[in-house]
Structure formats: C-alpha cells, structure tokens
Amino acid sequence: MKIAITGHTKGIGKGLYDFYKKKGHIVCGFSRSNGFDIEKKSDEIIKKTKDYDIFFNNAYNGFYQVKLLFNLWEQWYNKEKLIINISSIICQTSYPYKYHKFFSKYKIHKLSLNKAVKELQQTPSKCQVSLISPGSVKTDFTPKISRDKSILNINEIIEVANLIVIKRKKFRIHNITYKGCYI
C-alpha cells in the first residue's frame, strides 16, 4: 500500500509513519520540518499523493486541516481510497473550567473537521472518509498540565487506525472515539 501522513515527525503522525514503514509499505510524510506546512503546501501534497491508497489527515494547523480534507476528497471521491482524519474527543466535552485560549480555538477547529467528515460521509462516494477522536494522548503536543492525566498512548491510536485500514474493504468505519480526559 501507499500511505501518506501529515504531521509525520512527531506524536501520532510519527507513530503511524514508523508503524507502516516497518510493515514494508510505501509511506510518505508531510510535515513543516520537511517543507510541507498544510497551510502553504496543501495543493502540492495532494499532487504528490494522487496515486496513494490511504491518507492520514493528522497535522493540526487551525482550519487548514479541513481545507486539506476537502481538497483531497475532491480528487479522490470517485476512487477506492481511504482518508483517515485525526480529531479529538474535546469536541464532545463542555468546559467545566474557565476559558482557555488554546483549547477553545483547538475545539472549534476540530469541531469543524468533525462536521466536514460527517458531511463527506453522507455524500455518495467511492472514497471512504473516517474519523478518529482520541482523548488526551501522551505526545509532545499534549500540554504539560494534562500529561499526567493522559490515558492513551500512541500505540493505541495506531491500533485503531490500522483496524480501519485492514477492514476498509469489508466495512466503512466512520467514527471511532476513545474515552479520554482533558485538564
């Protein structure tokens, strides 16, 4: 298989990249560190992945994750391909604490991604669009204040993602949510 992953140098993306590379698949990573910021290079990323089978829309950069999804789906909608989007369980929580600038923006961006995925899932297409919404995961991205409360590790996310990949021809797995916690 040919697999593309955004945000492949850290956290969940790196875990996915290493996992599929180790399994012998052709894996291409797109991250800021190798010149592929999804804000500035989404068109180039889509051109480079036209012959790929699976795309992990993992890199977070505001609303650009949603923009990348729509642009990729426009190219893939009539092909037997799979787009797996990494969101967050934060979309299913309300804030029992006072306003937090980062988490409020992050939640709005991820809610937008979730809505976009749901819309594309309801649109007739050969391309499968899936969503993984984990709780807090132990990565460098996890704020220091919640790392001790993190209950998921990257391998658990990889396991779920791989389930979607393995079963994609038999089932359309739309959404998987992991219970988790936030500060």
C-alpha positions as a LaTeX table, in Angstrom:
\begin{tabular}{lrrr}
\hline
Residue & $x$ (\AA) & $y$ (\AA) & $z$ (\AA) \\
\hline
Met1 & 0.00 & 0.00 & 0.00 \\
Lys2 & 0.97 & 3.59 & $-0.49$ \\
Ile3 & 0.25 & 5.68 & 2.59 \\
Ala4 & 0.59 & 9.44 & 3.13 \\
Ile5 & 0.68 & 11.04 & 6.58 \\
Thr6 & 0.64 & 14.70 & 7.55 \\
Gly7 & 2.46 & 15.64 & 10.72 \\
His8 & 4.71 & 12.59 & 10.46 \\
Thr9 & 7.67 & 13.77 & 12.55 \\
Lys10 & 6.03 & 13.93 & 15.97 \\
Gly11 & 3.32 & 12.33 & 18.07 \\
Ile12 & 0.57 & 10.28 & 16.43 \\
Gly13 & 1.83 & 11.01 & 12.91 \\
Lys14 & 5.32 & 9.75 & 13.71 \\
Gly15 & 3.86 & 6.64 & 15.31 \\
Leu16 & 1.78 & 5.92 & 12.19 \\
Tyr17 & 4.72 & 6.66 & 9.89 \\
Asp18 & 7.08 & 4.33 & 11.76 \\
Phe19 & 4.44 & 1.58 & 12.06 \\
Tyr20 & 3.57 & 1.43 & 8.35 \\
Lys21 & 7.19 & 1.87 & 7.24 \\
Lys22 & 8.17 & $-1.08$ & 9.44 \\
Lys23 & 5.38 & $-3.15$ & 7.85 \\
Gly24 & 7.00 & $-2.56$ & 4.43 \\
His25 & 4.51 & $-0.11$ & 2.95 \\
Ile26 & 5.47 & 2.88 & 0.85 \\
Val27 & 4.99 & 5.77 & 3.28 \\
Cys28 & 5.35 & 9.45 & 2.52 \\
Gly29 & 5.35 & 12.01 & 5.30 \\
Phe30 & 4.40 & 15.67 & 5.06 \\
Ser31 & 5.39 & 18.00 & 7.89 \\
Arg32 & 6.66 & 21.51 & 8.41 \\
Ser33 & 10.09 & 20.03 & 9.09 \\
Asn34 & 10.37 & 18.71 & 5.52 \\
Gly35 & 8.79 & 21.78 & 3.90 \\
Phe36 & 5.15 & 20.70 & 3.79 \\
Asp37 & 3.14 & 23.01 & 6.00 \\
Ile38 & $-0.52$ & 22.13 & 5.28 \\
Glu39 & $-1.36$ & 25.83 & 5.26 \\
Lys40 & 1.02 & 26.64 & 2.42 \\
Lys41 & 1.55 & 23.37 & 0.56 \\
Ser42 & $-1.79$ & 21.53 & 0.54 \\
Asp43 & $-2.02$ & 21.63 & $-3.27$ \\
Glu44 & 1.46 & 20.16 & $-3.58$ \\
Ile45 & 0.66 & 17.47 & $-1.00$ \\
Ile46 & $-2.44$ & 16.47 & $-2.97$ \\
Lys47 & $-0.48$ & 16.29 & $-6.25$ \\
Lys48 & 2.19 & 14.09 & $-4.66$ \\
Thr49 & $-0.40$ & 11.68 & $-3.20$ \\
Lys50 & $-2.66$ & 11.20 & $-6.24$ \\
Asp51 & $-1.53$ & 7.58 & $-6.63$ \\
Tyr52 & $-1.68$ & 6.77 & $-2.92$ \\
Asp53 & $-4.25$ & 4.47 & $-1.31$ \\
Ile54 & $-4.54$ & 5.92 & 2.19 \\
Phe55 & $-4.16$ & 9.42 & 3.57 \\
Phe56 & $-3.86$ & 10.24 & 7.27 \\
Asn57 & $-5.03$ & 13.82 & 7.77 \\
Asn58 & $-3.23$ & 14.24 & 11.07 \\
Ala59 & $-1.33$ & 17.55 & 11.12 \\
Tyr60 & $-3.14$ & 20.24 & 13.08 \\
Asn61 & $-2.96$ & 23.81 & 11.83 \\
Gly62 & $-6.24$ & 25.56 & 12.54 \\
Phe63 & $-8.84$ & 25.28 & 9.78 \\
Tyr64 & $-6.23$ & 24.12 & 7.24 \\
Gln65 & $-6.78$ & 20.50 & 8.25 \\
Val66 & $-10.38$ & 20.90 & 7.00 \\
Lys67 & $-9.28$ & 22.66 & 3.82 \\
Leu68 & $-6.84$ & 19.85 & 3.07 \\
Leu69 & $-9.59$ & 17.26 & 3.62 \\
Phe70 & $-11.98$ & 18.93 & 1.16 \\
Asn71 & $-9.30$ & 19.48 & $-1.48$ \\
Leu72 & $-8.08$ & 15.89 & $-1.22$ \\
Trp73 & $-11.62$ & 14.47 & $-1.25$ \\
Glu74 & $-12.37$ & 16.39 & $-4.47$ \\
Gln75 & $-9.51$ & 14.48 & $-6.11$ \\
Trp76 & $-10.31$ & 11.10 & $-4.53$ \\
Tyr77 & $-14.13$ & 10.96 & $-4.24$ \\
Asn78 & $-14.60$ & 8.63 & $-7.23$ \\
Lys79 & $-11.70$ & 6.32 & $-6.30$ \\
Glu80 & $-11.44$ & 3.38 & $-3.90$ \\
Lys81 & $-9.30$ & 5.24 & $-1.38$ \\
Leu82 & $-9.33$ & 5.97 & 2.34 \\
Ile83 & $-8.88$ & 9.23 & 4.23 \\
Ile84 & $-8.48$ & 8.91 & 8.00 \\
Asn85 & $-8.81$ & 12.16 & 9.92 \\
Ile86 & $-7.40$ & 12.61 & 13.41 \\
Ser87 & $-9.65$ & 14.78 & 15.56 \\
Ser88 & $-10.12$ & 14.98 & 19.32 \\
Ile89 & $-12.59$ & 13.94 & 21.98 \\
Ile90 & $-12.50$ & 17.56 & 23.16 \\
Cys91 & $-15.34$ & 18.12 & 20.67 \\
Gln92 & $-17.63$ & 16.07 & 22.89 \\
Thr93 & $-16.83$ & 17.88 & 26.08 \\
Ser94 & $-18.00$ & 21.11 & 27.60 \\
Tyr95 & $-15.71$ & 23.28 & 29.64 \\
Pro96 & $-16.24$ & 22.87 & 33.38 \\
Tyr97 & $-13.46$ & 25.38 & 33.87 \\
Lys98 & $-12.78$ & 28.92 & 32.78 \\
Tyr99 & $-11.95$ & 29.95 & 29.21 \\
His100 & $-8.62$ & 28.75 & 27.85 \\
Lys101 & $-7.41$ & 30.47 & 24.66 \\
Phe102 & $-5.69$ & 27.45 & 23.10 \\
Phe103 & $-8.28$ & 24.80 & 23.97 \\
Ser104 & $-11.18$ & 26.98 & 22.82 \\
Lys105 & $-9.64$ & 27.56 & 19.38 \\
Tyr106 & $-8.50$ & 23.94 & 19.13 \\
Lys107 & $-12.01$ & 22.72 & 19.91 \\
Ile108 & $-13.56$ & 24.98 & 17.25 \\
His109 & $-11.08$ & 23.78 & 14.62 \\
Lys110 & $-11.66$ & 20.12 & 15.48 \\
Leu111 & $-15.46$ & 20.61 & 15.53 \\
Ser112 & $-15.13$ & 21.98 & 12.02 \\
Leu113 & $-13.15$ & 18.90 & 10.96 \\
Asn114 & $-15.77$ & 16.60 & 12.50 \\
Lys115 & $-18.59$ & 18.39 & 10.68 \\
Ala116 & $-16.69$ & 18.23 & 7.38 \\
Val117 & $-16.07$ & 14.50 & 7.81 \\
Lys118 & $-19.74$ & 13.87 & 8.60 \\
Glu119 & $-20.79$ & 15.83 & 5.51 \\
Leu120 & $-18.45$ & 13.85 & 3.26 \\
Gln121 & $-19.55$ & 10.54 & 4.80 \\
Gln122 & $-23.13$ & 11.36 & 3.77 \\
Thr123 & $-22.11$ & 12.18 & 0.21 \\
Pro124 & $-22.15$ & 9.23 & $-2.23$ \\
Ser125 & $-18.54$ & 8.39 & $-2.96$ \\
Lys126 & $-16.14$ & 5.52 & $-3.54$ \\
Cys127 & $-13.68$ & 7.20 & $-1.18$ \\
Gln128 & $-14.10$ & 6.24 & 2.46 \\
Val129 & $-13.70$ & 9.05 & 4.99 \\
Ser130 & $-13.13$ & 8.04 & 8.62 \\
Leu131 & $-12.61$ & 9.94 & 11.85 \\
Ile132 & $-10.64$ & 9.00 & 14.95 \\
Ser133 & $-11.32$ & 11.15 & 18.02 \\
Pro134 & $-8.94$ & 10.20 & 20.80 \\
Gly135 & $-8.87$ & 11.63 & 24.26 \\
Ser136 & $-5.64$ & 13.03 & 25.58 \\
Val137 & $-2.66$ & 11.16 & 24.13 \\
Lys138 & 0.86 & 11.18 & 25.54 \\
Thr139 & 2.72 & 13.26 & 22.95 \\
Asp140 & 4.88 & 16.38 & 22.89 \\
Phe141 & 1.74 & 18.23 & 21.75 \\
Thr142 & $-0.13$ & 17.37 & 24.95 \\
Pro143 & 0.04 & 20.36 & 27.29 \\
Lys144 & 2.28 & 19.75 & 30.28 \\
Ile145 & $-0.61$ & 20.39 & 32.65 \\
Ser146 & $-2.54$ & 17.37 & 31.35 \\
Arg147 & 0.27 & 14.89 & 30.60 \\
Asp148 & $-0.13$ & 13.20 & 33.95 \\
Lys149 & $-3.83$ & 12.67 & 33.22 \\
Ser150 & $-3.23$ & 11.26 & 29.72 \\
Ile151 & $-4.66$ & 7.81 & 29.46 \\
Leu152 & $-3.85$ & 6.89 & 25.87 \\
Asn153 & $-0.58$ & 6.12 & 24.22 \\
Ile154 & 0.29 & 6.41 & 20.56 \\
Asn155 & 0.24 & 2.64 & 20.02 \\
Glu156 & $-3.46$ & 2.57 & 20.94 \\
Ile157 & $-4.20$ & 5.14 & 18.24 \\
Ile158 & $-2.15$ & 3.14 & 15.73 \\
Glu159 & $-4.10$ & 0.01 & 16.62 \\
Val160 & $-7.43$ & 1.74 & 15.94 \\
Ala161 & $-6.17$ & 3.36 & 12.74 \\
Asn162 & $-4.89$ & 0.03 & 11.48 \\
Leu163 & $-8.27$ & $-1.57$ & 12.22 \\
Ile164 & $-9.87$ & 0.95 & 9.86 \\
Val165 & $-7.18$ & 0.25 & 7.25 \\
Ile166 & $-7.46$ & $-3.55$ & 7.48 \\
Lys167 & $-11.27$ & $-3.63$ & 7.46 \\
Arg168 & $-11.84$ & $-0.88$ & 4.86 \\
Lys169 & $-12.88$ & $-3.27$ & 2.07 \\
Lys170 & $-15.36$ & $-5.09$ & 4.30 \\
Phe171 & $-16.72$ & $-2.25$ & 6.46 \\
Arg172 & $-16.96$ & 1.52 & 6.33 \\
Ile173 & $-15.88$ & 2.53 & 9.79 \\
His174 & $-16.99$ & 6.13 & 10.06 \\
Asn175 & $-16.10$ & 7.24 & 13.57 \\
Ile176 & $-14.09$ & 5.85 & 16.44 \\
Thr177 & $-13.94$ & 7.77 & 19.71 \\
Tyr178 & $-11.63$ & 6.90 & 22.58 \\
Lys179 & $-12.66$ & 7.89 & 26.04 \\
Gly180 & $-10.15$ & 10.26 & 27.47 \\
Cys181 & $-9.66$ & 13.19 & 29.74 \\
Tyr182 & $-8.68$ & 16.80 & 29.49 \\
Ile183 & $-7.44$ & 19.09 & 32.19 \\
\hline
\end{tabular}
